Amino acid sequence: MIRTKVPYIDMRAVQAHYQPALSDAVLRTVASGQYINGPAQRQFEEHFAAYCGVNFCVGVGNGLDALTLILLSMKQLYEWPADAEVIVPAFTFIASVEAISRAGLTPVLVDTVAGGATLDSHQLPAKISPRTRAILAVHLYGDVCAMPAIRAIADAHHLKVIEDAAQAHGALMDGARAGALGDAAAFSFYPGKNLGALGDGGAVLTDDEALALRVRALANYGSVRKYEHQWLGINSRLDEMQAAILDCKLPLLDADNAHRQRIARLYLEGVHNPLLRTLDYQYPDGCVHHVFPVLTPCRDELQRYLSEQGVDTLVHYPIPVHHQPAYRALANESFPNAETMAASELSLPISQVQDEGTTLHIIDILNQFHHAND
Ligand SMILES: *Cc1c(COP(=O)(O)O)cnc(C)c1O
C-alpha cells in the first residue's frame, strides 16, 4: 500500500490557493517601476490597519524588527531608563525576547499557564519591579492572551502592553482583533504565518500617532525628512512586492482562518488517545490555530511514529527561553509550565489548504498510537 505522505505544511499548495491573483500582483509590481516605499506599501498598511481596527500601520522588514522598533520607539518617547525591564513569557519563539535585548532593555521572564500557550497573568505581579516598563504578551499558536487581566495589571503599575501577534493574524477576543488589544502590536509576514508574504515582511500596529511616526522614522534611518537624521535608526522596509502580495491575500484571511478552525475542530473532536491531550485555550472561539499542538509525555516517540506513518510534524518549541545558550544569564530561574510545554509539545499539520480527508487520516494514525511495548 502506498501511504499518503503528509507534509507539515505544503507551501506550493498554499501559493496555488491564491492564484492567479497572486502572480498578477507580482507582475503588476514588476511593471510598476516602484519597489521600495511606494503605493502598494501604503495601500496594504491602510487595509491591514482597517482590518485589525487600529488607526496606524507601519510596514517593516520582519516580525523581529517590528517588535524591536516598538520597544526602541517607546524607550525614546517615554524616556525609559537604561535598566528598564520588559516582562515576556518564558515559552515563546526567541524573537519575542531577542527584540527586548536588541532594544537595549532587560527581559524578565514569566511562566505560561499550565497546559496552555500564553503567559500566566496571575504570576505577573511578582515579576513587576520599579524598573518594569512594559508587558510583552505573545498570542502563541494563534490563541489570544488573557488581555483584560494583563491590561488591568499594566494600568495599575503604569506599564505599556505590547502584543506579539506574529502567530495571530485575524484572531479575536470578544469581537476585537489581535493587534488592537494593547498599546502597540507587532506582526510577522514570514511565508508560513497565517498571513504570509513570499519572503520577509512585518508590521507595527498602534492607535498612537506619535508612536507610529517614531517607528516609521526609526525604520528609515531615523529620518522624517530625506537626508535629515534625527535619531540613529535602522533600515527595515516592507517592499512593494511583499506589500502587493499581502494585499492580495488579506481579503482571504478570514476564510483561511475559518478553514484552520474547521481543521482544528476535527482534531479536537476526533483525537481520542489517553496518551495525548490538546491545549487549554484562552479564547477557543477566537483562536486562529497558527499551530495545532498536542501534548504528550512521549513526544519524541510520537513524532517518530508519525514520521514512520508518513506524517511530518514540528516542535514549537523544544527549548524554553531560559534554557537557550544565548540566554544563559536567565538560567537560574525555573518555569515549570514552560519546561513541560517544551518537553511535551508536538505540532500537527495544519494550514489553510489542508483537506478534511488528510486530517481524518492523521487522526486515525494518532488514535492507533500506543507505547511500543504495550
Ligand atoms: C515568527 C515570529 C516572530 C518573528 O517574525 P520574523 O518575521 O521571522 O522576524 C516573532 N514572534 C513570534 C511569536 C513568531 O512566531
mmCIF file with all atom_site columns, N, CA, C and O in Angstrom, residues 88-129:
data_model
loop_
_atom_site.group_PDB
_atom_site.id
_atom_site.type_symbol
_atom_site.label_atom_id
_atom_site.label_alt_id
_atom_site.label_comp_id
_atom_site.label_asym_id
_atom_site.label_entity_id
_atom_site.label_seq_id
_atom_site.pdbx_PDB_ins_code
_atom_site.Cartn_x
_atom_site.Cartn_y
_atom_site.Cartn_z
_atom_site.occupancy
_atom_site.B_iso_or_equiv
_atom_site.pdbx_formal_charge
_atom_site.auth_seq_id
_atom_site.auth_comp_id
_atom_site.auth_asym_id
_atom_site.auth_atom_id
_atom_site.pdbx_PDB_model_num
ATOM 1   N N  . VAL A 1 88  ? 8.149  39.142 29.613 1.00 0.00 ? 88  VAL A N  1
ATOM 2   C CA . VAL A 1 88  ? 7.868  38.347 28.413 1.00 0.00 ? 88  VAL A CA 1
ATOM 3   C C  . VAL A 1 88  ? 7.769  36.876 28.847 1.00 0.00 ? 88  VAL A C  1
ATOM 4   O O  . VAL A 1 88  ? 8.431  36.474 29.806 1.00 0.00 ? 88  VAL A O  1
ATOM 5   N N  . PRO A 1 89  ? 6.933  36.075 28.175 1.00 0.00 ? 89  PRO A N  1
ATOM 6   C CA . PRO A 1 89  ? 6.812  34.671 28.599 1.00 0.00 ? 89  PRO A CA 1
ATOM 7   C C  . PRO A 1 89  ? 8.103  33.871 28.372 1.00 0.00 ? 89  PRO A C  1
ATOM 8   O O  . PRO A 1 89  ? 8.846  34.132 27.429 1.00 0.00 ? 89  PRO A O  1
ATOM 9   N N  . ALA A 1 90  ? 8.317  32.875 29.246 1.00 0.00 ? 90  ALA A N  1
ATOM 10  C CA . ALA A 1 90  ? 9.494  32.004 29.143 1.00 0.00 ? 90  ALA A CA 1
ATOM 11  C C  . ALA A 1 90  ? 9.345  30.991 28.016 1.00 0.00 ? 90  ALA A C  1
ATOM 12  O O  . ALA A 1 90  ? 10.309 30.347 27.629 1.00 0.00 ? 90  ALA A O  1
ATOM 13  N N  . PHE A 1 91  ? 8.107  30.869 27.505 1.00 0.00 ? 91  PHE A N  1
ATOM 14  C CA . PHE A 1 91  ? 7.862  29.931 26.400 1.00 0.00 ? 91  PHE A CA 1
ATOM 15  C C  . PHE A 1 91  ? 7.311  30.712 25.215 1.00 0.00 ? 91  PHE A C  1
ATOM 16  O O  . PHE A 1 91  ? 6.157  31.129 25.208 1.00 0.00 ? 91  PHE A O  1
ATOM 17  N N  . THR A 1 92  ? 8.153  30.950 24.209 1.00 0.00 ? 92  THR A N  1
ATOM 18  C CA . THR A 1 92  ? 7.780  31.699 23.011 1.00 0.00 ? 92  THR A CA 1
ATOM 19  C C  . THR A 1 92  ? 8.860  31.477 21.972 1.00 0.00 ? 92  THR A C  1
ATOM 20  O O  . THR A 1 92  ? 9.901  30.884 22.268 1.00 0.00 ? 92  THR A O  1
ATOM 21  N N  . PHE A 1 93  ? 8.623  31.956 20.743 1.00 0.00 ? 93  PHE A N  1
ATOM 22  C CA . PHE A 1 93  ? 9.711  31.983 19.760 1.00 0.00 ? 93  PHE A CA 1
ATOM 23  C C  . PHE A 1 93  ? 10.716 33.047 20.223 1.00 0.00 ? 93  PHE A C  1
ATOM 24  O O  . PHE A 1 93  ? 10.328 34.092 20.745 1.00 0.00 ? 93  PHE A O  1
ATOM 25  N N  . ILE A 1 94  ? 11.982 32.766 20.023 1.00 0.00 ? 94  ILE A N  1
ATOM 26  C CA . ILE A 1 94  ? 13.053 33.574 20.603 1.00 0.00 ? 94  ILE A CA 1
ATOM 27  C C  . ILE A 1 94  ? 12.968 35.065 20.221 1.00 0.00 ? 94  ILE A C  1
ATOM 28  O O  . ILE A 1 94  ? 13.421 35.933 20.977 1.00 0.00 ? 94  ILE A O  1
ATOM 29  N N  . ALA A 1 95  ? 12.365 35.372 19.081 1.00 0.00 ? 95  ALA A N  1
ATOM 30  C CA . ALA A 1 95  ? 12.285 36.767 18.622 1.00 0.00 ? 95  ALA A CA 1
ATOM 31  C C  . ALA A 1 95  ? 11.621 37.674 19.654 1.00 0.00 ? 95  ALA A C  1
ATOM 32  O O  . ALA A 1 95  ? 12.010 38.840 19.798 1.00 0.00 ? 95  ALA A O  1
ATOM 33  N N  . SER A 1 96  ? 10.614 37.145 20.377 1.00 0.00 ? 96  SER A N  1
ATOM 34  C CA . SER A 1 96  ? 9.910  37.959 21.377 1.00 0.00 ? 96  SER A CA 1
ATOM 35  C C  . SER A 1 96  ? 10.899 38.517 22.390 1.00 0.00 ? 96  SER A C  1
ATOM 36  O O  . SER A 1 96  ? 10.782 39.657 22.830 1.00 0.00 ? 96  SER A O  1
ATOM 37  N N  . VAL A 1 97  ? 11.867 37.699 22.782 1.00 0.00 ? 97  VAL A N  1
ATOM 38  C CA . VAL A 1 97  ? 12.820 38.065 23.822 1.00 0.00 ? 97  VAL A CA 1
ATOM 39  C C  . VAL A 1 97  ? 14.006 38.825 23.218 1.00 0.00 ? 97  VAL A C  1
ATOM 40  O O  . VAL A 1 97  ? 14.493 39.809 23.785 1.00 0.00 ? 97  VAL A O  1
ATOM 41  N N  . GLU A 1 98  ? 14.438 38.365 22.046 1.00 0.00 ? 98  GLU A N  1
ATOM 42  C CA . GLU A 1 98  ? 15.591 38.990 21.404 1.00 0.00 ? 98  GLU A CA 1
ATOM 43  C C  . GLU A 1 98  ? 15.322 40.458 21.076 1.00 0.00 ? 98  GLU A C  1
ATOM 44  O O  . GLU A 1 98  ? 16.228 41.293 21.127 1.00 0.00 ? 98  GLU A O  1
ATOM 45  N N  . ALA A 1 99  ? 14.072 40.768 20.746 1.00 0.00 ? 99  ALA A N  1
ATOM 46  C CA . ALA A 1 99  ? 13.726 42.158 20.437 1.00 0.00 ? 99  ALA A CA 1
ATOM 47  C C  . ALA A 1 99  ? 13.987 43.055 21.644 1.00 0.00 ? 99  ALA A C  1
ATOM 48  O O  . ALA A 1 99  ? 14.456 44.188 21.511 1.00 0.00 ? 99  ALA A O  1
ATOM 49  N N  . ILE A 1 100 ? 13.679 42.538 22.837 1.00 0.00 ? 100 ILE A N  1
ATOM 50  C CA . ILE A 1 100 ? 13.891 43.306 24.075 1.00 0.00 ? 100 ILE A CA 1
ATOM 51  C C  . ILE A 1 100 ? 15.387 43.571 24.254 1.00 0.00 ? 100 ILE A C  1
ATOM 52  O O  . ILE A 1 100 ? 15.810 44.709 24.508 1.00 0.00 ? 100 ILE A O  1
ATOM 53  N N  . SER A 1 101 ? 16.194 42.536 24.069 1.00 0.00 ? 101 SER A N  1
ATOM 54  C CA . SER A 1 101 ? 17.646 42.687 24.197 1.00 0.00 ? 101 SER A CA 1
ATOM 55  C C  . SER A 1 101 ? 18.178 43.637 23.129 1.00 0.00 ? 101 SER A C  1
ATOM 56  O O  . SER A 1 101 ? 19.020 44.494 23.409 1.00 0.00 ? 101 SER A O  1
ATOM 57  N N  . ARG A 1 102 ? 17.701 43.479 21.901 1.00 0.00 ? 102 ARG A N  1
ATOM 58  C CA . ARG A 1 102 ? 18.199 44.328 20.810 1.00 0.00 ? 102 ARG A CA 1
ATOM 59  C C  . ARG A 1 102 ? 17.841 45.791 21.035 1.00 0.00 ? 102 ARG A C  1
ATOM 60  O O  . ARG A 1 102 ? 18.518 46.690 20.547 1.00 0.00 ? 102 ARG A O  1
ATOM 61  N N  . ALA A 1 103 ? 16.753 46.057 21.753 1.00 0.00 ? 103 ALA A N  1
ATOM 62  C CA . ALA A 1 103 ? 16.365 47.440 22.038 1.00 0.00 ? 103 ALA A CA 1
ATOM 63  C C  . ALA A 1 103 ? 17.126 47.987 23.244 1.00 0.00 ? 103 ALA A C  1
ATOM 64  O O  . ALA A 1 103 ? 16.864 49.109 23.691 1.00 0.00 ? 103 ALA A O  1
ATOM 65  N N  . GLY A 1 104 ? 18.047 47.188 23.780 1.00 0.00 ? 104 GLY A N  1
ATOM 66  C CA . GLY A 1 104 ? 18.839 47.648 24.917 1.00 0.00 ? 104 GLY A CA 1
ATOM 67  C C  . GLY A 1 104 ? 18.055 47.635 26.214 1.00 0.00 ? 104 GLY A C  1
ATOM 68  O O  . GLY A 1 104 ? 18.338 48.404 27.131 1.00 0.00 ? 104 GLY A O  1
ATOM 69  N N  . LEU A 1 105 ? 17.070 46.744 26.302 1.00 0.00 ? 105 LEU A N  1
ATOM 70  C CA . LEU A 1 105 ? 16.246 46.619 27.503 1.00 0.00 ? 105 LEU A CA 1
ATOM 71  C C  . LEU A 1 105 ? 16.481 45.235 28.107 1.00 0.00 ? 105 LEU A C  1
ATOM 72  O O  . LEU A 1 105 ? 17.118 44.382 27.493 1.00 0.00 ? 105 LEU A O  1
ATOM 73  N N  . THR A 1 106 ? 15.952 45.031 29.316 1.00 0.00 ? 106 THR A N  1
ATOM 74  C CA . THR A 1 106 ? 16.202 43.771 30.020 1.00 0.00 ? 106 THR A CA 1
ATOM 75  C C  . THR A 1 106 ? 14.948 42.903 30.021 1.00 0.00 ? 106 THR A C  1
ATOM 76  O O  . THR A 1 106 ? 13.906 43.324 30.551 1.00 0.00 ? 106 THR A O  1
ATOM 77  N N  . PRO A 1 107 ? 15.021 41.685 29.440 1.00 0.00 ? 107 PRO A N  1
ATOM 78  C CA . PRO A 1 107 ? 13.859 40.794 29.518 1.00 0.00 ? 107 PRO A CA 1
ATOM 79  C C  . PRO A 1 107 ? 13.735 40.163 30.899 1.00 0.00 ? 107 PRO A C  1
ATOM 80  O O  . PRO A 1 107 ? 14.732 39.745 31.486 1.00 0.00 ? 107 PRO A O  1
ATOM 81  N N  . VAL A 1 108 ? 12.510 40.133 31.405 1.00 0.00 ? 108 VAL A N  1
ATOM 82  C CA . VAL A 1 108 ? 12.208 39.431 32.664 1.00 0.00 ? 108 VAL A CA 1
ATOM 83  C C  . VAL A 1 108 ? 11.161 38.382 32.307 1.00 0.00 ? 108 VAL A C  1
ATOM 84  O O  . VAL A 1 108 ? 10.103 38.712 31.763 1.00 0.00 ? 108 VAL A O  1
ATOM 85  N N  . LEU A 1 109 ? 11.468 37.122 32.585 1.00 0.00 ? 109 LEU A N  1
ATOM 86  C CA . LEU A 1 109 ? 10.590 36.044 32.132 1.00 0.00 ? 109 LEU A CA 1
ATOM 87  C C  . LEU A 1 109 ? 9.475  35.755 33.130 1.00 0.00 ? 109 LEU A C  1
ATOM 88  O O  . LEU A 1 109 ? 9.652  35.882 34.343 1.00 0.00 ? 109 LEU A O  1
ATOM 89  N N  . VAL A 1 110 ? 8.325  35.352 32.584 1.00 0.00 ? 110 VAL A N  1
ATOM 90  C CA . VAL A 1 110 ? 7.190  34.921 33.409 1.00 0.00 ? 110 VAL A CA 1
ATOM 91  C C  . VAL A 1 110 ? 6.724  33.592 32.826 1.00 0.00 ? 110 VAL A C  1
ATOM 92  O O  . VAL A 1 110 ? 6.824  33.357 31.617 1.00 0.00 ? 110 VAL A O  1
ATOM 93  N N  . ASP A 1 111 ? 6.207  32.708 33.669 1.00 0.00 ? 111 ASP A N  1
ATOM 94  C CA . ASP A 1 111 ? 5.785  31.387 33.190 1.00 0.00 ? 111 ASP A CA 1
ATOM 95  C C  . ASP A 1 111 ? 4.471  31.493 32.411 1.00 0.00 ? 111 ASP A C  1
ATOM 96  O O  . ASP A 1 111 ? 3.729  32.473 32.522 1.00 0.00 ? 111 ASP A O  1
ATOM 97  N N  . THR A 1 112 ? 4.208  30.452 31.624 1.00 0.00 ? 112 THR A N  1
ATOM 98  C CA . THR A 1 112 ? 2.949  30.353 30.889 1.00 0.00 ? 112 THR A CA 1
ATOM 99  C C  . THR A 1 112 ? 1.925  29.625 31.767 1.00 0.00 ? 112 THR A C  1
ATOM 100 O O  . THR A 1 112 ? 2.286  29.037 32.790 1.00 0.00 ? 112 THR A O  1
ATOM 101 N N  . VAL A 1 113 ? 0.659  29.660 31.349 1.00 0.00 ? 113 VAL A N  1
ATOM 102 C CA . VAL A 1 113 ? -0.371 28.935 32.107 1.00 0.00 ? 113 VAL A CA 1
ATOM 103 C C  . VAL A 1 113 ? -0.148 27.433 31.934 1.00 0.00 ? 113 VAL A C  1
ATOM 104 O O  . VAL A 1 113 ? 0.322  26.986 30.884 1.00 0.00 ? 113 VAL A O  1
ATOM 105 N N  . ALA A 1 114 ? -0.501 26.639 32.946 1.00 0.00 ? 114 ALA A N  1
ATOM 106 C CA . ALA A 1 114 ? -0.349 25.187 32.856 1.00 0.00 ? 114 ALA A CA 1
ATOM 107 C C  . ALA A 1 114 ? -1.223 24.647 31.723 1.00 0.00 ? 114 ALA A C  1
ATOM 108 O O  . ALA A 1 114 ? -2.401 24.993 31.638 1.00 0.00 ? 114 ALA A O  1
ATOM 109 N N  . GLY A 1 115 ? -0.650 23.882 30.830 1.00 0.00 ? 115 GLY A N  1
ATOM 110 C CA . GLY A 1 115 ? -1.406 23.262 29.749 1.00 0.00 ? 115 GLY A CA 1
ATOM 111 C C  . GLY A 1 115 ? -1.797 24.206 28.633 1.00 0.00 ? 115 GLY A C  1
ATOM 112 O O  . GLY A 1 115 ? -2.484 23.822 27.690 1.00 0.00 ? 115 GLY A O  1
ATOM 113 N N  . GLY A 1 116 ? -1.361 25.471 28.717 1.00 0.00 ? 116 GLY A N  1
ATOM 114 C CA . GLY A 1 116 ? -1.699 26.451 27.689 1.00 0.00 ? 116 GLY A CA 1
ATOM 115 C C  . GLY A 1 116 ? -0.449 27.082 27.117 1.00 0.00 ? 116 GLY A C  1
ATOM 116 O O  . GLY A 1 116 ? 0.669  26.716 27.493 1.00 0.00 ? 116 GLY A O  1
ATOM 117 N N  . ALA A 1 117 ? -0.653 28.069 26.224 1.00 0.00 ? 117 ALA A N  1
ATOM 118 C CA . ALA A 1 117 ? 0.484  28.613 25.493 1.00 0.00 ? 117 ALA A CA 1
ATOM 119 C C  . ALA A 1 117 ? 0.781  30.067 25.839 1.00 0.00 ? 117 ALA A C  1
ATOM 120 O O  . ALA A 1 117 ? 1.790  30.599 25.412 1.00 0.00 ? 117 ALA A O  1
ATOM 121 N N  . THR A 1 118 ? -0.111 30.701 26.610 1.00 0.00 ? 118 THR A N  1
ATOM 122 C CA . THR A 1 118 ? 0.041  32.142 26.823 1.00 0.00 ? 118 THR A CA 1
ATOM 123 C C  . THR A 1 118 ? 0.491  32.432 28.253 1.00 0.00 ? 118 THR A C  1
ATOM 124 O O  . THR A 1 118 ? 0.399  31.573 29.132 1.00 0.00 ? 118 THR A O  1
ATOM 125 N N  . LEU A 1 119 ? 0.979  33.637 28.482 1.00 0.00 ? 119 LEU A N  1
ATOM 126 C CA . LEU A 1 119 ? 1.566  33.952 29.789 1.00 0.00 ? 119 LEU A CA 1
ATOM 127 C C  . LEU A 1 119 ? 0.500  33.908 30.891 1.00 0.00 ? 119 LEU A C  1
ATOM 128 O O  . LEU A 1 119 ? -0.677 34.209 30.666 1.00 0.00 ? 119 LEU A O  1
ATOM 129 N N  . ASP A 1 120 ? 0.949  33.528 32.086 1.00 0.00 ? 120 ASP A N  1
ATOM 130 C CA . ASP A 1 120 ? 0.054  33.408 33.233 1.00 0.00 ? 120 ASP A CA 1
ATOM 131 C C  . ASP A 1 120 ? -0.031 34.763 33.943 1.00 0.00 ? 120 ASP A C  1
ATOM 132 O O  . ASP A 1 120 ? 0.885  35.167 34.652 1.00 0.00 ? 120 ASP A O  1
ATOM 133 N N  . SER A 1 121 ? -1.155 35.449 33.745 1.00 0.00 ? 121 SER A N  1
ATOM 134 C CA . SER A 1 121 ? -1.292 36.810 34.285 1.00 0.00 ? 121 SER A CA 1
ATOM 135 C C  . SER A 1 121 ? -1.214 36.813 35.820 1.00 0.00 ? 121 SER A C  1
ATOM 136 O O  . SER A 1 121 ? -0.801 37.804 36.415 1.00 0.00 ? 121 SER A O  1
ATOM 137 N N  . HIS A 1 122 ? -1.589 35.705 36.457 1.00 0.00 ? 122 HIS A N  1
ATOM 138 C CA . HIS A 1 122 ? -1.515 35.642 37.926 1.00 0.00 ? 122 HIS A CA 1
ATOM 139 C C  . HIS A 1 122 ? -0.084 35.750 38.433 1.00 0.00 ? 122 HIS A C  1
ATOM 140 O O  . HIS A 1 122 ? 0.139  36.124 39.577 1.00 0.00 ? 122 HIS A O  1
ATOM 141 N N  . GLN A 1 123 ? 0.876  35.401 37.579 1.00 0.00 ? 123 GLN A N  1
ATOM 142 C CA . GLN A 1 123 ? 2.274  35.439 38.004 1.00 0.00 ? 123 GLN A CA 1
ATOM 143 C C  . GLN A 1 123 ? 2.931  36.781 37.675 1.00 0.00 ? 123 GLN A C  1
ATOM 144 O O  . GLN A 1 123 ? 4.101  36.985 37.977 1.00 0.00 ? 123 GLN A O  1
ATOM 145 N N  . LEU A 1 124 ? 2.176  37.682 37.008 1.00 0.00 ? 124 LEU A N  1
ATOM 146 C CA . LEU A 1 124 ? 2.757  38.971 36.613 1.00 0.00 ? 124 LEU A CA 1
ATOM 147 C C  . LEU A 1 124 ? 3.158  39.853 37.799 1.00 0.00 ? 124 LEU A C  1
ATOM 148 O O  . LEU A 1 124 ? 4.276  40.373 37.824 1.00 0.00 ? 124 LEU A O  1
ATOM 149 N N  . PRO A 1 125 ? 2.258  40.045 38.803 1.00 0.00 ? 125 PRO A N  1
ATOM 150 C CA . PRO A 1 125 ? 2.598  40.989 39.881 1.00 0.00 ? 125 PRO A CA 1
ATOM 151 C C  . PRO A 1 125 ? 3.952  40.689 40.514 1.00 0.00 ? 125 PRO A C  1
ATOM 152 O O  . PRO A 1 125 ? 4.722  41.618 40.811 1.00 0.00 ? 125 PRO A O  1
ATOM 153 N N  . ALA A 1 126 ? 4.281  39.409 40.694 1.00 0.00 ? 126 ALA A N  1
ATOM 154 C CA . ALA A 1 126 ? 5.559  39.038 41.328 1.00 0.00 ? 126 ALA A CA 1
ATOM 155 C C  . ALA A 1 126 ? 6.755  39.410 40.461 1.00 0.00 ? 126 ALA A C  1
ATOM 156 O O  . ALA A 1 126 ? 7.885  39.436 40.940 1.00 0.00 ? 126 ALA A O  1
ATOM 157 N N  . LYS A 1 127 ? 6.514  39.679 39.184 1.00 0.00 ? 127 LYS A N  1
ATOM 158 C CA . LYS A 1 127 ? 7.605  39.970 38.244 1.00 0.00 ? 127 LYS A CA 1
ATOM 159 C C  . LYS A 1 127 ? 7.822  41.472 38.058 1.00 0.00 ? 127 LYS A C  1
ATOM 160 O O  . LYS A 1 127 ? 8.744  41.899 37.369 1.00 0.00 ? 127 LYS A O  1
ATOM 161 N N  . ILE A 1 128 ? 6.901  42.267 38.609 1.00 0.00 ? 128 ILE A N  1
ATOM 162 C CA . ILE A 1 128 ? 6.973  43.715 38.402 1.00 0.00 ? 128 ILE A CA 1
ATOM 163 C C  . ILE A 1 128 ? 7.915  44.347 39.431 1.00 0.00 ? 128 ILE A C  1
ATOM 164 O O  . ILE A 1 128 ? 7.808  44.076 40.622 1.00 0.00 ? 128 ILE A O  1
ATOM 165 N N  . SER A 1 129 ? 8.853  45.144 38.921 1.00 0.00 ? 129 SER A N  1
ATOM 166 C CA . SER A 1 129 ? 9.805  45.854 39.785 1.00 0.00 ? 129 SER A CA 1
ATOM 167 C C  . SER A 1 129 ? 9.678  47.347 39.484 1.00 0.00 ? 129 SER A C  1
ATOM 168 O O  . SER A 1 129 ? 8.948  47.740 38.562 1.00 0.00 ? 129 SER A O  1
#
